[in-house]
Structures are given as C-alpha cells and as structure tokens.
Amino acid sequence: MSNPQLVPSSASAQSDLDSETVDEEIVIQRKNTLLMIPDIFTQLPPVRDSLATQTSQLQDDTVGKCLPLLSGEDELAEYNEHGLPRLDRARHVKFLHKNLAKLPGRFVAADSSRPWFLYWCLAALTMLGEDVSSYQEAVIETARSMQNDTGGFGGGNGQLSHMATTYAVVLALALVGGEKAFEVIDRRAMWRWLSSLKQPDGGFQVCLGGEEDIRGAYCASVIISLLQLPLNLAPESPAWTEDGSSDLLTGVAEYVRRCQTFEGGISGQPNAEAHGAYAFCALGCLALLDHPGRIFQRYLDIPRLVAWLSSRQYAPEGGFSGRTNKLVDGCYSHWVGGCFPLIQACLNNIASGNDGTEAAYNAAGTGASCTLPPAPETLFSREGLMRYILCCCQDQSERGGLRDKPGKMADAYHSCYVLAGLSSAQHDWDLEEPTAAEEISATADPVWAVLPHLEQIFDRRDLVRPIHPVYAIPQQNARAIKDYFRAKQGF
Ligand code: FPP
Ligand code: K
C-alpha cells in the first residue's frame, strides 16, 4: 500500500507515537472510509418537504440518529473498506441464549409470547450458524404444556389456542427437529381446530371467535403444509358445505386478493391500511398454494405491489418502513425484505416463459414471436439494507442482540427478523420446480435454489445461514418435518 493513510491504525500505530498522532490517524482513516460510502447513505435526501409536522420531526430525528453510524463515525465499531462494521456474531449468540433462559420478572407481560421467544431465538441462533438441537428436550416440554386437547397451542399452560402461537410452536419444534419433537403435535386435533377457524369467505380466524385476518391465512397455510394435514373440512367448520366442495384452502387466494389496497400494498383485512408485515403474509401464503410465477399474477397487481414495496426502502437510512409515512425499523428487513425473494422467483418464472404467458401468446396464432422481458437482477438496494442492518441495528453494548433502530433496546423479535432480512440481502433464491395447487400435500416438495449474491460489500465471514423464503426456518428443517408427516398415512 503506497498511501500510508490507508494503513489501518492497528498496523501502523507505533508505541512511540503520541496519542495526538493516533487520533489524527483515526480521523484520516474515517475520512477515507467515508469516501467509500455512496453519498446517498451519508447525506440528507435532496428533496425535502418544508412543512414540519410531528411525522416529519420523528423522521428527521431518526435520520439524525442513523447518519453518524452510516457515515463511519461510530466510535465503538470497526469499519471495513466499504464503511461496514462486522456482524457481531459472538455477542448476538450470547444474547439469544440468554433470552432462552428464564427471563426476569419484567417480562411477565410477554408471558403469552413464550412460543414466539422460542421461535425467534432458535431461528436467529440457527441463522448465526449455531446448532440448537440441545434445546430439543426443553422445547418438547414447553410445547406439551401449551397444547390444548381441542387442538393448537396457546401462549402458555391453560391459555387459549391461537394461530400465531401455534405457528411459532410448530416452527420451534421443526427447528430442534427429530421424531420426538414432531410427535408432540396432535395433528388430528389440530386439523379439527383449523377447520373450526376456517371462514366461508376463505380466510381464517386467529382464534375461536377472534378476528379474521391475513396472519390467520398465512399461519394456517404454513401449519397445514408443514404438518401435511388432510385438506377436507371437519363437519363443525363454519365453511363446511354439504357437497364437500370446499376445503381448508378454498378461497384463501381470493381472500388475499381482497387485501391488496389502493396503494398496492397488502392490509391485514380487506379495506384496511397496507402494512409490510401483511405483505409478507400474503406472498408467503400464496407461494404455498402454487408457484409464485403463476399465482402472484393471478391474484395480485404485481407492478403496484413492487412499487409499494420499493417505497418502503428509505435513504439515507437504507432500511425499510412498514407503511407510508412511518419510520424504518429493523424488523421490516424481513417482513418487507423477505417479499423480494418471492417476487424474484415470480419474475424469473415469467421471464423463462414457464408461467404460460408465452404459450398463450403463441396459441393466439398471430405468428409473431413473443419476446419476454428479462427478470431484473435485483429488486431492492441490498447495499442499503445491509448498511442499515450492520451499522444501525447492532447493539454495540456488551448485551449484544439486534434492534429496531438506534436508541432502541435489542430484543429477540428484532434479532430474528433483522437476521432474516440480512439473509435475504445476502442471497439469491429461485424456485426450481413449479408446484401445482394440489401439491401442498403431495409427494414432491418444490426446491428453492439458494446461492450467496455476488458483488457484496460485507465480509464473507459475515454470511448468515439462509432460511426458506416462506417458512422462515432452514429449508432442510422444513423438509424433514414434511417428509416425516407425509410418510404417515392419515393421522
Ligand atoms: C404496526 O405496528 C404493525 C402492524 C400493523 C402489523 C404487525 C404484524 C406483524 C409484525 C407480524 C404478523 C405476522 C405473523 C406471522 C403473526 P406499529 O404501528 O408499532 O409500527 P409501524 O409504525 O412501523 O407501522
Ligand atoms: K414499529
């Protein structure tokens, strides 16, 4: 290296240098790092609305907290040549193990979220490359205490079964894996319980007598698919029909369609406000019903959805917001960022002509050849998301863990979904085998091909383990539980 300014201080600092020289060197180094960071991540947006409101004030405060961290000015961080700090793996691992241990009294309000803590921590540890099988016994015991004879899992012993806690328990059992863990689940009772939540309009209630929303549809689809449940409805279902024409999945896609809003995003229920968390639920749910290349086009306005999803990514922060005029939050790295691998799979399929567009065009008999547009290489700024995650979402204190934004405490929820978002930014996915609607319970499982995305700015050692784009657990864990239950005839 001919330019001494590029030599890291650890290598060049001599013991006889006085502290002033060292300080000067650090300043020079920071300036050089800054040169490597695109202006869009270090400057205020060029177009600003001069009307000050509570909303614009909160936005300015957030940018104010993020900018120094994005500009290589965090005293506690060591930046690489692109201005990115390392992923603090060891500290995050420690934080997550601690969150799986007995929590202090102030967590009592989170008691009914215990299944979630299991899932968030186990999933996050897995993404960080940890082996979580040592938690098998504990997860089995906890899951047993939360299962109801009437089907499903509550948030704790004696609590009402809920779609979200059931989803979290099933994923936690899949993460620790093994026959003993899978056998905890009473699948017949689960099937009855899901039948009783299924509504005539295609959606699902989240608990008996509770609200019907798109979380219900997503969680139900994941549970049905992972547990390979029969699709026919139990007679006590509100959606049961005498002629047997409707099953657990009837009308789910139509329900999802009704949740797309005028903005292009997806709301929790028809005619409500679009939110990133629900966009992921919508796409995840549809992707379990058929190949995204076919089903997204059939039920959603994709251009408007992509425009809305893209508008969730902010500059200079680089992270995503959950809805229009709200702030970036690390968790949307997954809820919004996790939509992109699914949309990418959809567009790749359309570009390859597999979705049937080309055949339909040719069949029209015009004689003209059909030229399909190529799929875009990437749909969001991976660099921006990575910068937000690594610069702004890591708790630099001894505590470790990942967070919503600077100034917030790290927690298990954000640790899980920030890492899941990092996985989306670091990898490319494609769905190899198209699957037919019936195949949700059929023998062949569609295979997601995943490779690290080339041209990255992060240290290769900071690559996290990829997760399945729909189930949000590693693909092999999803496959293991599905194969186990598929091999069983009936319950
Ligand atoms: C608004 O919170 C948040 C929502 C309207 C949706 C929350 C739902 C999820 C995070 C996940 C649902 C998915 C499953 C699988 C159960 P806010 O107003 O605090 O945040 P905001 O300002 O960022 O919108
Ligand atoms: K929030």
Short mmCIF file of C-alpha atoms and ligand atoms in Angstrom, two decimals:
data_model
loop_
_atom_site.label_atom_id
_atom_site.label_comp_id
_atom_site.label_asym_id
_atom_site.label_seq_id
_atom_site.Cartn_x
_atom_site.Cartn_y
_atom_site.Cartn_z
CA MET A 1 0.00 0.00 0.00
CA SER A 2 1.63 3.20 -1.13
CA ASN A 3 -0.78 5.53 0.58
CA PRO A 4 0.03 5.42 4.30
CA GLN A 5 -3.38 6.85 5.07
CA LEU A 6 -4.95 3.53 4.08
CA VAL A 7 -2.91 1.52 6.55
CA PRO A 8 -5.13 0.55 9.50
CA SER A 9 -4.05 2.19 12.74
CA SER A 10 -3.54 -1.16 14.46
CA ALA A 11 -0.85 -1.99 11.91
CA SER A 12 0.83 1.39 11.74
CA ALA A 13 0.47 2.77 15.26
CA GLN A 14 3.84 2.62 16.96
CA SER A 15 4.15 2.66 20.67
CA ASP A 16 6.29 5.81 20.50
CA LEU A 17 3.61 7.76 18.65
CA ASP A 18 1.90 10.20 20.93
CA SER A 19 -1.88 9.95 21.28
CA GLU A 20 -2.41 13.07 19.20
CA THR A 21 -0.88 11.43 16.15
CA VAL A 22 -3.05 8.35 16.69
CA ASP A 23 -6.19 10.48 16.95
CA GLU A 24 -5.23 12.27 13.76
CA GLU A 25 -4.74 8.98 12.05
CA ILE A 26 -8.17 7.76 13.11
CA VAL A 27 -9.72 10.92 11.72
CA ILE A 28 -7.91 10.42 8.39
CA GLN A 29 -8.99 6.81 8.30
CA ARG A 30 -12.63 7.76 8.94
CA LYS A 31 -12.44 10.29 6.10
CA ASN A 32 -11.16 7.62 3.75
CA THR A 33 -13.89 5.23 4.80
CA LEU A 34 -16.39 7.98 4.15
CA LEU A 35 -15.08 8.28 0.59
CA MET A 36 -16.10 4.67 0.02
CA ILE A 37 -19.68 5.17 1.19
CA PRO A 38 -22.09 6.37 -1.53
CA ASP A 39 -23.41 9.88 -0.76
CA ILE A 40 -26.98 8.62 -0.71
CA PHE A 41 -26.25 6.93 2.65
CA THR A 42 -24.37 9.84 4.22
CA GLN A 43 -26.42 12.89 3.22
CA LEU A 44 -29.91 14.21 3.78
CA PRO A 45 -32.38 13.45 0.98
CA PRO A 46 -32.10 16.03 -1.85
CA VAL A 47 -35.84 16.70 -1.97
CA ARG A 48 -37.39 17.78 1.29
CA ASP A 49 -40.90 18.85 2.23
CA SER A 50 -40.68 22.15 4.12
CA LEU A 51 -43.92 21.55 6.06
CA ALA A 52 -42.89 20.50 9.56
CA THR A 53 -45.22 18.06 11.32
CA GLN A 54 -44.89 15.57 14.15
CA THR A 55 -44.29 12.93 11.48
CA SER A 56 -41.54 14.87 9.71
CA GLN A 57 -39.92 15.65 13.09
CA LEU A 58 -39.79 11.96 14.01
CA GLN A 59 -38.37 11.17 10.59
CA ASP A 60 -35.67 13.86 10.97
CA ASP A 61 -34.80 12.58 14.47
CA THR A 62 -34.40 9.06 13.09
CA VAL A 63 -32.19 10.21 10.23
CA GLY A 64 -30.17 12.23 12.75
CA LYS A 65 -29.50 9.09 14.80
CA CYS A 66 -28.66 6.91 11.79
CA LEU A 67 -26.42 9.26 9.82
CA PRO A 68 -23.33 9.18 12.08
CA LEU A 69 -23.48 5.37 12.26
CA LEU A 70 -23.86 5.11 8.48
CA SER A 71 -21.02 7.57 7.94
CA GLY A 72 -18.36 5.55 9.74
CA GLU A 73 -18.47 7.67 12.88
CA ASP A 74 -19.45 5.03 15.43
CA GLU A 75 -16.63 5.10 17.98
CA LEU A 76 -17.31 1.51 19.04
CA ALA A 77 -17.43 -0.03 15.57
CA GLU A 78 -14.59 -1.14 13.32
CA TYR A 79 -15.49 -0.41 9.72
CA ASN A 80 -14.28 -2.31 6.66
CA GLU A 81 -13.13 -0.54 3.48
CA HIS A 82 -16.76 -0.12 2.39
CA GLY A 83 -17.69 1.55 5.66
CA LEU A 84 -19.44 -1.52 7.07
CA PRO A 85 -18.92 -2.91 10.58
CA ARG A 86 -18.61 -6.68 11.11
CA LEU A 87 -21.59 -8.77 12.23
CA ASP A 88 -21.01 -9.18 15.95
CA ARG A 89 -21.83 -12.88 15.91
CA ALA A 90 -20.48 -13.90 19.32
CA ARG A 91 -22.32 -11.17 21.20
CA HIS A 92 -25.62 -11.85 19.39
CA VAL A 93 -25.33 -15.58 20.07
CA LYS A 94 -24.81 -14.89 23.77
CA PHE A 95 -27.80 -12.52 23.82
CA LEU A 96 -30.05 -15.12 22.21
CA HIS A 97 -29.05 -17.96 24.55
CA LYS A 98 -29.80 -15.61 27.43
CA ASN A 99 -33.27 -14.91 26.02
CA LEU A 100 -33.98 -18.64 26.01
CA ALA A 101 -33.16 -18.93 29.68
CA LYS A 102 -35.54 -17.96 32.48
CA LEU A 103 -36.49 -14.34 31.89
CA PRO A 104 -36.64 -11.76 34.72
CA GLY A 105 -39.95 -10.58 36.21
CA ARG A 106 -40.35 -7.54 33.97
CA PHE A 107 -41.07 -9.93 31.10
CA VAL A 108 -44.32 -11.11 32.73
CA ALA A 109 -46.38 -9.15 30.19
CA ALA A 110 -44.67 -11.15 27.44
CA ASP A 111 -45.71 -14.48 29.02
CA SER A 112 -48.22 -15.35 26.30
CA SER A 113 -45.45 -14.72 23.74
CA ARG A 114 -43.29 -17.55 25.07
CA PRO A 115 -43.76 -19.63 21.90
CA TRP A 116 -42.58 -16.62 19.94
CA PHE A 117 -39.44 -16.25 22.08
CA LEU A 118 -38.68 -19.90 21.35
CA TYR A 119 -39.06 -19.41 17.62
CA TRP A 120 -37.27 -16.05 17.41
CA CYS A 121 -34.26 -17.18 19.42
CA LEU A 122 -33.91 -20.63 17.86
CA ALA A 123 -34.32 -19.24 14.34
CA ALA A 124 -31.84 -16.43 14.98
CA LEU A 125 -29.29 -18.81 16.50
CA THR A 126 -29.70 -21.12 13.52
CA MET A 127 -29.11 -18.26 11.09
CA LEU A 128 -25.96 -17.42 13.03
CA GLY A 129 -24.75 -20.97 12.42
CA GLU A 130 -25.44 -22.37 15.90
CA ASP A 131 -26.63 -25.93 16.50
CA VAL A 132 -29.86 -25.69 18.51
CA SER A 133 -30.56 -29.42 18.96
CA SER A 134 -29.53 -29.15 22.63
CA TYR A 135 -32.81 -27.31 23.20
CA GLN A 136 -34.87 -30.27 21.96
CA GLU A 137 -35.94 -31.57 25.39
CA ALA A 138 -36.83 -28.13 26.72
CA VAL A 139 -38.84 -27.21 23.61
CA ILE A 140 -40.71 -30.53 23.75
CA GLU A 141 -41.65 -30.00 27.42
CA THR A 142 -42.72 -26.41 26.83
CA ALA A 143 -44.73 -27.30 23.73
CA ARG A 144 -46.53 -30.12 25.60
CA SER A 145 -47.61 -27.72 28.34
CA MET A 146 -49.03 -25.32 25.77
CA GLN A 147 -51.04 -27.75 23.65
CA ASN A 148 -54.81 -27.88 24.10
CA ASP A 149 -56.85 -31.11 23.74
CA THR A 150 -59.13 -29.15 21.42
CA GLY A 151 -56.19 -28.55 19.08
CA GLY A 152 -53.46 -25.98 18.64
CA PHE A 153 -51.12 -24.30 21.08
CA GLY A 154 -51.76 -21.37 23.43
CA GLY A 155 -49.19 -18.92 24.70
CA GLY A 156 -48.77 -20.97 27.87
CA ASN A 157 -50.34 -23.62 30.06
CA GLY A 158 -54.13 -23.14 30.13
CA GLN A 159 -54.17 -20.37 27.53
CA LEU A 160 -56.48 -20.37 24.53
CA SER A 161 -55.00 -21.76 21.29
CA HIS A 162 -54.02 -19.02 18.88
CA MET A 163 -52.89 -19.21 15.26
CA ALA A 164 -49.73 -17.16 15.91
CA THR A 165 -48.56 -19.14 18.96
CA THR A 166 -49.34 -22.39 17.16
CA TYR A 167 -47.30 -21.25 14.14
CA ALA A 168 -44.41 -20.34 16.46
CA VAL A 169 -44.51 -23.67 18.36
CA VAL A 170 -44.61 -25.71 15.13
CA LEU A 171 -41.62 -23.79 13.77
CA ALA A 172 -39.73 -24.16 17.07
CA LEU A 173 -40.33 -27.93 17.01
CA ALA A 174 -39.15 -28.06 13.38
CA LEU A 175 -36.01 -26.11 14.36
CA VAL A 176 -34.97 -28.50 17.14
CA GLY A 177 -36.11 -31.38 14.94
CA GLY A 178 -36.43 -35.12 15.48
CA GLU A 179 -39.29 -37.62 15.68
CA LYS A 180 -39.84 -36.99 19.38
CA ALA A 181 -40.39 -33.29 18.74
CA PHE A 182 -42.70 -33.89 15.76
CA GLU A 183 -44.74 -36.43 17.73
CA VAL A 184 -45.70 -33.82 20.32
CA ILE A 185 -48.20 -32.39 17.86
CA ASP A 186 -51.73 -33.79 17.98
CA ARG A 187 -52.42 -33.47 14.25
CA ARG A 188 -55.98 -34.73 14.34
CA ALA A 189 -56.95 -32.16 16.98
CA MET A 190 -55.00 -29.52 15.01
CA TRP A 191 -56.98 -30.33 11.86
CA ARG A 192 -60.29 -30.04 13.74
CA TRP A 193 -59.22 -26.77 15.32
CA LEU A 194 -58.12 -25.28 11.97
CA SER A 195 -61.42 -26.41 10.45
CA SER A 196 -63.29 -24.54 13.16
CA LEU A 197 -61.33 -21.34 12.36
CA LYS A 198 -61.91 -21.57 8.59
CA GLN A 199 -64.48 -19.00 7.42
CA PRO A 200 -66.90 -19.19 4.48
CA ASP A 201 -65.16 -16.23 2.77
CA GLY A 202 -61.87 -18.17 2.53
CA GLY A 203 -59.97 -16.60 5.43
CA PHE A 204 -59.16 -17.86 8.93
CA GLN A 205 -59.89 -16.51 12.38
CA VAL A 206 -56.75 -16.27 14.54
CA CYS A 207 -58.53 -17.93 17.48
CA LEU A 208 -62.04 -19.20 18.19
CA GLY A 209 -64.37 -16.20 17.97
CA GLY A 210 -61.38 -13.92 17.29
CA GLU A 211 -60.56 -11.63 14.38
CA GLU A 212 -60.16 -12.92 10.85
CA ASP A 213 -57.06 -11.57 9.13
CA ILE A 214 -54.21 -12.37 6.77
CA ARG A 215 -51.96 -13.58 9.62
CA GLY A 216 -54.54 -16.32 10.07
CA ALA A 217 -54.36 -17.26 6.39
CA TYR A 218 -50.54 -17.34 6.36
CA CYS A 219 -50.13 -19.21 9.64
CA ALA A 220 -52.81 -21.74 8.70
CA SER A 221 -51.19 -22.40 5.29
CA VAL A 222 -47.78 -22.91 6.92
CA ILE A 223 -49.20 -25.27 9.57
CA ILE A 224 -51.27 -27.28 7.07
CA SER A 225 -48.30 -27.63 4.75
CA LEU A 226 -45.60 -28.46 7.33
CA LEU A 227 -47.84 -30.96 9.12
CA GLN A 228 -49.18 -32.35 5.84
CA LEU A 229 -52.76 -32.18 7.12
CA PRO A 230 -55.68 -33.53 5.10
CA LEU A 231 -57.48 -30.68 3.37
CA ASN A 232 -61.07 -31.78 3.86
CA LEU A 233 -63.04 -29.84 6.47
CA ALA A 234 -64.31 -31.26 9.73
CA PRO A 235 -68.14 -31.01 9.72
CA GLU A 236 -68.14 -28.46 12.57
CA SER A 237 -66.35 -25.93 10.35
CA PRO A 238 -68.28 -22.69 9.57
CA ALA A 239 -67.05 -23.17 5.98
CA TRP A 240 -68.27 -26.77 5.68
CA THR A 241 -70.54 -27.47 2.72
CA GLU A 242 -72.79 -30.46 2.28
CA ASP A 243 -71.50 -31.24 -1.21
CA GLY A 244 -67.91 -31.27 0.09
CA SER A 245 -66.94 -28.60 -2.42
CA SER A 246 -64.89 -26.52 -0.02
CA ASP A 247 -61.78 -27.47 1.91
CA LEU A 248 -59.22 -25.80 4.18
CA LEU A 249 -57.60 -23.94 1.28
CA THR A 250 -60.71 -22.97 -0.67
CA GLY A 251 -60.92 -19.22 -1.23
CA VAL A 252 -57.64 -18.43 0.57
CA ALA A 253 -56.11 -16.83 -2.53
CA GLU A 254 -59.30 -14.83 -3.15
CA TYR A 255 -59.15 -13.61 0.44
CA VAL A 256 -55.53 -12.49 -0.09
CA ARG A 257 -56.57 -10.66 -3.27
CA ARG A 258 -59.15 -8.68 -1.33
CA CYS A 259 -56.40 -7.45 0.99
CA GLN A 260 -54.44 -5.60 -1.72
CA THR A 261 -55.11 -1.89 -1.22
CA PHE A 262 -55.24 1.20 -3.44
CA GLU A 263 -51.58 1.84 -2.52
CA GLY A 264 -50.53 -1.51 -3.98
CA GLY A 265 -49.53 -2.94 -0.59
CA ILE A 266 -51.40 -5.52 1.48
CA SER A 267 -53.56 -4.89 4.53
CA GLY A 268 -54.41 -7.20 7.41
CA GLN A 269 -58.04 -7.41 6.36
CA PRO A 270 -59.91 -6.19 3.29
CA ASN A 271 -60.27 -2.37 3.24
CA ALA A 272 -57.62 -1.57 5.85
CA GLU A 273 -54.17 0.07 5.71
CA ALA A 274 -51.35 -1.60 3.78
CA HIS A 275 -48.53 -2.84 6.03
CA GLY A 276 -45.26 -4.67 5.31
CA ALA A 277 -45.91 -7.48 7.78
CA TYR A 278 -49.08 -8.34 5.91
CA ALA A 279 -47.38 -8.18 2.51
CA PHE A 280 -45.11 -11.00 3.64
CA CYS A 281 -48.07 -12.98 4.98
CA ALA A 282 -49.88 -12.55 1.66
CA LEU A 283 -46.99 -13.63 -0.55
CA GLY A 284 -45.96 -16.46 1.77
CA CYS A 285 -49.47 -17.79 1.82
CA LEU A 286 -49.90 -17.64 -1.98
CA ALA A 287 -46.45 -19.21 -2.54
CA LEU A 288 -47.65 -22.30 -0.64
CA LEU A 289 -50.69 -22.65 -2.88
CA ASP A 290 -48.90 -22.56 -6.23
CA HIS A 291 -45.68 -21.37 -7.91
CA PRO A 292 -45.28 -17.59 -7.39
CA GLY A 293 -44.77 -17.24 -11.16
CA ARG A 294 -48.39 -18.21 -11.71
CA ILE A 295 -50.29 -17.38 -8.57
CA PHE A 296 -48.95 -13.86 -7.87
CA GLN A 297 -50.05 -12.72 -11.33
CA ARG A 298 -53.42 -14.34 -10.92
CA TYR A 299 -54.30 -12.72 -7.63
CA LEU A 300 -52.22 -9.57 -7.29
CA ASP A 301 -51.35 -6.43 -9.19
CA ILE A 302 -47.59 -7.10 -9.13
CA PRO A 303 -46.33 -3.78 -10.57
CA ARG A 304 -48.24 -1.81 -7.94
CA LEU A 305 -47.14 -4.16 -5.17
CA VAL A 306 -43.48 -3.86 -6.22
CA ALA A 307 -43.80 -0.05 -6.38
CA TRP A 308 -45.22 -0.01 -2.85
CA LEU A 309 -42.58 -2.43 -1.51
CA SER A 310 -39.80 -0.34 -3.11
CA SER A 311 -41.21 2.79 -1.48
CA ARG A 312 -40.64 1.14 1.90
CA GLN A 313 -36.85 1.48 1.49
CA TYR A 314 -35.58 4.86 2.69
CA ALA A 315 -32.43 6.87 2.08
CA PRO A 316 -30.14 7.72 3.77
CA GLU A 317 -31.21 5.06 6.33
CA GLY A 318 -31.20 2.15 3.85
CA GLY A 319 -33.71 0.15 5.92
CA PHE A 320 -37.43 -0.42 5.36
CA SER A 321 -40.51 1.12 6.92
CA GLY A 322 -43.69 -0.87 7.49
CA ARG A 323 -46.07 1.66 5.96
CA THR A 324 -46.35 5.03 4.26
CA ASN A 325 -45.00 7.97 6.28
CA LYS A 326 -43.68 5.80 9.09
CA LEU A 327 -40.14 5.13 10.30
CA VAL A 328 -37.59 2.49 9.30
CA ASP A 329 -37.49 -0.47 11.66
CA GLY A 330 -35.07 -3.42 11.56
CA CYS A 331 -37.89 -5.98 11.68
CA TYR A 332 -39.13 -4.89 8.24
CA SER A 333 -35.82 -6.16 6.88
CA HIS A 334 -37.73 -9.44 6.92
CA TRP A 335 -41.40 -8.50 6.57
CA VAL A 336 -40.65 -6.29 3.56
CA GLY A 337 -37.18 -7.57 2.58
CA GLY A 338 -38.46 -11.15 2.68
CA CYS A 339 -41.02 -10.33 -0.03
CA PHE A 340 -38.28 -9.78 -2.59
CA PRO A 341 -37.01 -13.39 -2.92
CA LEU A 342 -40.63 -14.45 -3.54
CA ILE A 343 -41.21 -11.73 -6.13
CA GLN A 344 -37.84 -12.53 -7.73
CA ALA A 345 -38.90 -16.18 -8.09
CA CYS A 346 -42.12 -14.99 -9.67
CA LEU A 347 -40.41 -12.70 -12.19
CA ASN A 348 -37.74 -15.31 -13.05
CA ASN A 349 -40.52 -17.75 -13.82
CA ILE A 350 -42.33 -15.26 -16.01
CA ALA A 351 -39.08 -14.36 -17.83
CA SER A 352 -38.37 -18.03 -18.52
CA GLY A 353 -41.82 -18.40 -20.07
CA ASN A 354 -42.79 -21.11 -17.59
CA ASP A 355 -45.83 -19.25 -16.38
CA GLY A 356 -47.66 -19.97 -19.62
CA THR A 357 -47.64 -16.41 -21.00
CA GLU A 358 -45.54 -17.43 -23.99
CA ALA A 359 -47.68 -20.47 -24.78
CA ALA A 360 -50.83 -18.37 -24.56
CA TYR A 361 -49.29 -15.79 -26.87
CA ASN A 362 -48.29 -18.41 -29.42
CA ALA A 363 -51.66 -20.10 -29.22
CA ALA A 364 -53.25 -16.79 -30.17
CA GLY A 365 -51.88 -17.62 -33.63
CA THR A 366 -50.51 -14.20 -34.53
CA GLY A 367 -47.37 -15.81 -35.96
CA ALA A 368 -45.29 -13.10 -34.28
CA SER A 369 -42.68 -14.29 -31.82
CA CYS A 370 -43.10 -13.41 -28.19
CA THR A 371 -40.13 -11.69 -26.55
CA LEU A 372 -40.31 -11.89 -22.81
CA PRO A 373 -38.61 -9.17 -20.79
CA PRO A 374 -35.64 -10.39 -18.72
CA ALA A 375 -36.13 -10.58 -14.96
CA PRO A 376 -34.39 -7.75 -13.12
CA GLU A 377 -31.22 -8.85 -11.32
CA THR A 378 -32.18 -7.38 -8.00
CA LEU A 379 -35.33 -5.63 -6.82
CA PHE A 380 -34.10 -3.57 -3.90
CA SER A 381 -30.90 -1.96 -2.65
CA ARG A 382 -29.18 -4.86 -0.94
CA GLU A 383 -26.38 -2.49 -0.10
CA GLY A 384 -28.76 -0.08 1.63
CA LEU A 385 -30.38 -2.81 3.69
CA MET A 386 -27.02 -4.26 4.64
CA ARG A 387 -25.78 -0.83 5.72
CA TYR A 388 -28.85 -0.24 7.86
CA ILE A 389 -28.58 -3.68 9.46
CA LEU A 390 -24.85 -3.71 10.16
CA CYS A 391 -24.43 -0.01 11.01
CA CYS A 392 -27.71 0.80 12.79
CA CYS A 393 -29.28 -2.43 14.11
CA GLN A 394 -26.46 -3.96 16.14
CA ASP A 395 -26.46 -3.24 19.85
CA GLN A 396 -22.85 -2.27 20.49
CA SER A 397 -23.03 -2.77 24.24
CA GLU A 398 -21.93 -5.97 25.97
CA ARG A 399 -25.59 -7.07 25.80
CA GLY A 400 -25.47 -7.75 22.05
CA GLY A 401 -28.60 -8.51 20.02
CA LEU A 402 -30.25 -6.66 17.15
CA ARG A 403 -32.73 -3.82 17.32
CA ASP A 404 -35.41 -1.73 15.63
CA LYS A 405 -33.26 1.41 15.26
CA PRO A 406 -30.52 3.35 17.09
CA GLY A 407 -31.72 4.33 20.55
CA LYS A 408 -33.89 1.21 20.97
CA MET A 409 -33.05 -1.84 23.06
CA ALA A 410 -32.22 -5.07 21.24
CA ASP A 411 -34.77 -7.86 21.64
CA ALA A 412 -35.42 -11.39 20.43
CA TYR A 413 -38.09 -10.36 17.90
CA HIS A 414 -35.83 -7.85 16.17
CA SER A 415 -32.82 -10.16 16.35
CA CYS A 416 -34.72 -12.82 14.45
CA TYR A 417 -36.20 -10.62 11.76
CA VAL A 418 -33.15 -8.42 11.25
CA LEU A 419 -31.06 -11.55 10.63
CA ALA A 420 -33.75 -12.97 8.35
CA GLY A 421 -33.59 -9.73 6.36
CA LEU A 422 -29.82 -9.95 6.23
CA SER A 423 -30.24 -13.44 4.80
CA SER A 424 -32.50 -12.00 2.05
CA ALA A 425 -29.94 -9.31 1.23
CA GLN A 426 -27.04 -11.75 1.12
CA HIS A 427 -28.60 -14.46 -1.06
CA ASP A 428 -30.30 -15.12 -4.37
CA TRP A 429 -33.21 -17.52 -4.48
CA ASP A 430 -35.04 -19.29 -7.24
CA LEU A 431 -37.82 -21.84 -7.07
CA GLU A 432 -36.72 -24.75 -9.19
CA GLU A 433 -39.83 -26.80 -9.55
CA PRO A 434 -43.24 -25.38 -10.30
CA THR A 435 -45.83 -26.83 -7.99
CA ALA A 436 -49.50 -27.39 -8.70
CA ALA A 437 -52.21 -26.22 -6.32
CA GLU A 438 -52.87 -29.74 -5.06
CA GLU A 439 -49.22 -30.34 -4.32
CA ILE A 440 -49.41 -28.72 -0.91
CA SER A 441 -49.95 -32.25 0.41
CA ALA A 442 -48.42 -34.19 -2.48
CA THR A 443 -45.21 -36.16 -2.62
CA ALA A 444 -42.92 -33.70 -4.37
CA ASP A 445 -41.67 -30.70 -2.47
CA PRO A 446 -40.67 -27.66 -4.52
CA VAL A 447 -36.96 -26.94 -4.13
CA TRP A 448 -35.63 -23.45 -3.55
CA ALA A 449 -32.16 -22.99 -5.03
CA VAL A 450 -30.12 -20.56 -2.97
CA LEU A 451 -26.69 -19.01 -3.57
CA PRO A 452 -24.86 -16.09 -1.98
CA HIS A 453 -25.47 -12.94 -4.01
CA LEU A 454 -22.31 -11.90 -5.85
CA GLU A 455 -20.81 -8.42 -5.60
CA GLN A 456 -21.15 -7.83 -1.92
CA ILE A 457 -19.66 -5.23 0.35
CA PHE A 458 -19.67 -7.27 3.55
CA ASP A 459 -17.00 -9.59 4.91
CA ARG A 460 -17.58 -13.17 3.69
CA ARG A 461 -17.31 -14.39 7.28
CA ASP A 462 -20.47 -12.41 7.99
CA LEU A 463 -22.65 -14.51 5.70
CA VAL A 464 -25.65 -15.85 7.65
CA ARG A 465 -27.34 -19.20 7.01
CA PRO A 466 -30.20 -18.80 4.54
CA ILE A 467 -33.76 -19.63 5.56
CA HIS A 468 -36.66 -20.92 3.46
CA PRO A 469 -38.35 -17.84 1.93
CA VAL A 470 -41.81 -18.90 3.14
CA TYR A 471 -41.31 -20.90 6.35
CA ALA A 472 -38.51 -18.71 7.74
CA ILE A 473 -36.57 -21.74 9.00
CA PRO A 474 -33.78 -23.52 7.08
CA GLN A 475 -35.06 -25.45 4.09
CA GLN A 476 -33.77 -28.77 5.45
CA ASN A 477 -35.75 -28.36 8.68
CA ALA A 478 -38.93 -27.70 6.71
CA ARG A 479 -38.24 -30.71 4.52
CA ALA A 480 -37.58 -33.01 7.49
CA ILE A 481 -40.88 -32.33 9.24
CA LYS A 482 -42.87 -32.50 5.98
CA ASP A 483 -41.24 -35.77 4.95
CA TYR A 484 -41.93 -37.23 8.38
CA PHE A 485 -45.66 -36.49 8.26
CA ARG A 486 -46.01 -37.22 4.54
CA ALA A 487 -44.80 -40.76 5.20
CA LYS A 488 -47.71 -41.29 7.61
CA GLN A 489 -50.97 -42.42 6.16
CA GLY A 490 -53.70 -40.18 7.62
CA PHE A 491 -53.17 -39.10 11.21
C1 FPP B 1 -47.89 -1.77 13.28
O1 FPP B 1 -47.13 -1.53 14.39
C2 FPP B 1 -47.83 -3.23 12.95
C3 FPP B 1 -48.76 -3.92 12.31
C4 FPP B 1 -49.99 -3.25 11.86
C5 FPP B 1 -48.60 -5.37 11.96
C6 FPP B 1 -47.81 -6.22 12.91
C7 FPP B 1 -47.73 -7.64 12.49
C8 FPP B 1 -46.58 -8.35 12.50
C9 FPP B 1 -45.30 -7.72 12.87
C10 FPP B 1 -46.44 -9.79 12.11
C11 FPP B 1 -47.63 -10.59 11.72
C12 FPP B 1 -47.24 -11.90 11.20
C13 FPP B 1 -47.46 -13.12 11.75
C14 FPP B 1 -46.93 -14.30 11.05
C15 FPP B 1 -48.21 -13.34 13.00
P1 FPP B 1 -46.56 -0.06 14.72
O2 FPP B 1 -47.58 0.97 14.48
O3 FPP B 1 -45.97 -0.18 16.08
O4 FPP B 1 -45.35 0.04 13.71
P2 FPP B 1 -45.13 0.95 12.40
O5 FPP B 1 -45.08 2.36 12.87
O6 FPP B 1 -43.79 0.50 11.91
O7 FPP B 1 -46.23 0.67 11.44
K K B 2 -42.74 -0.41 14.92
#
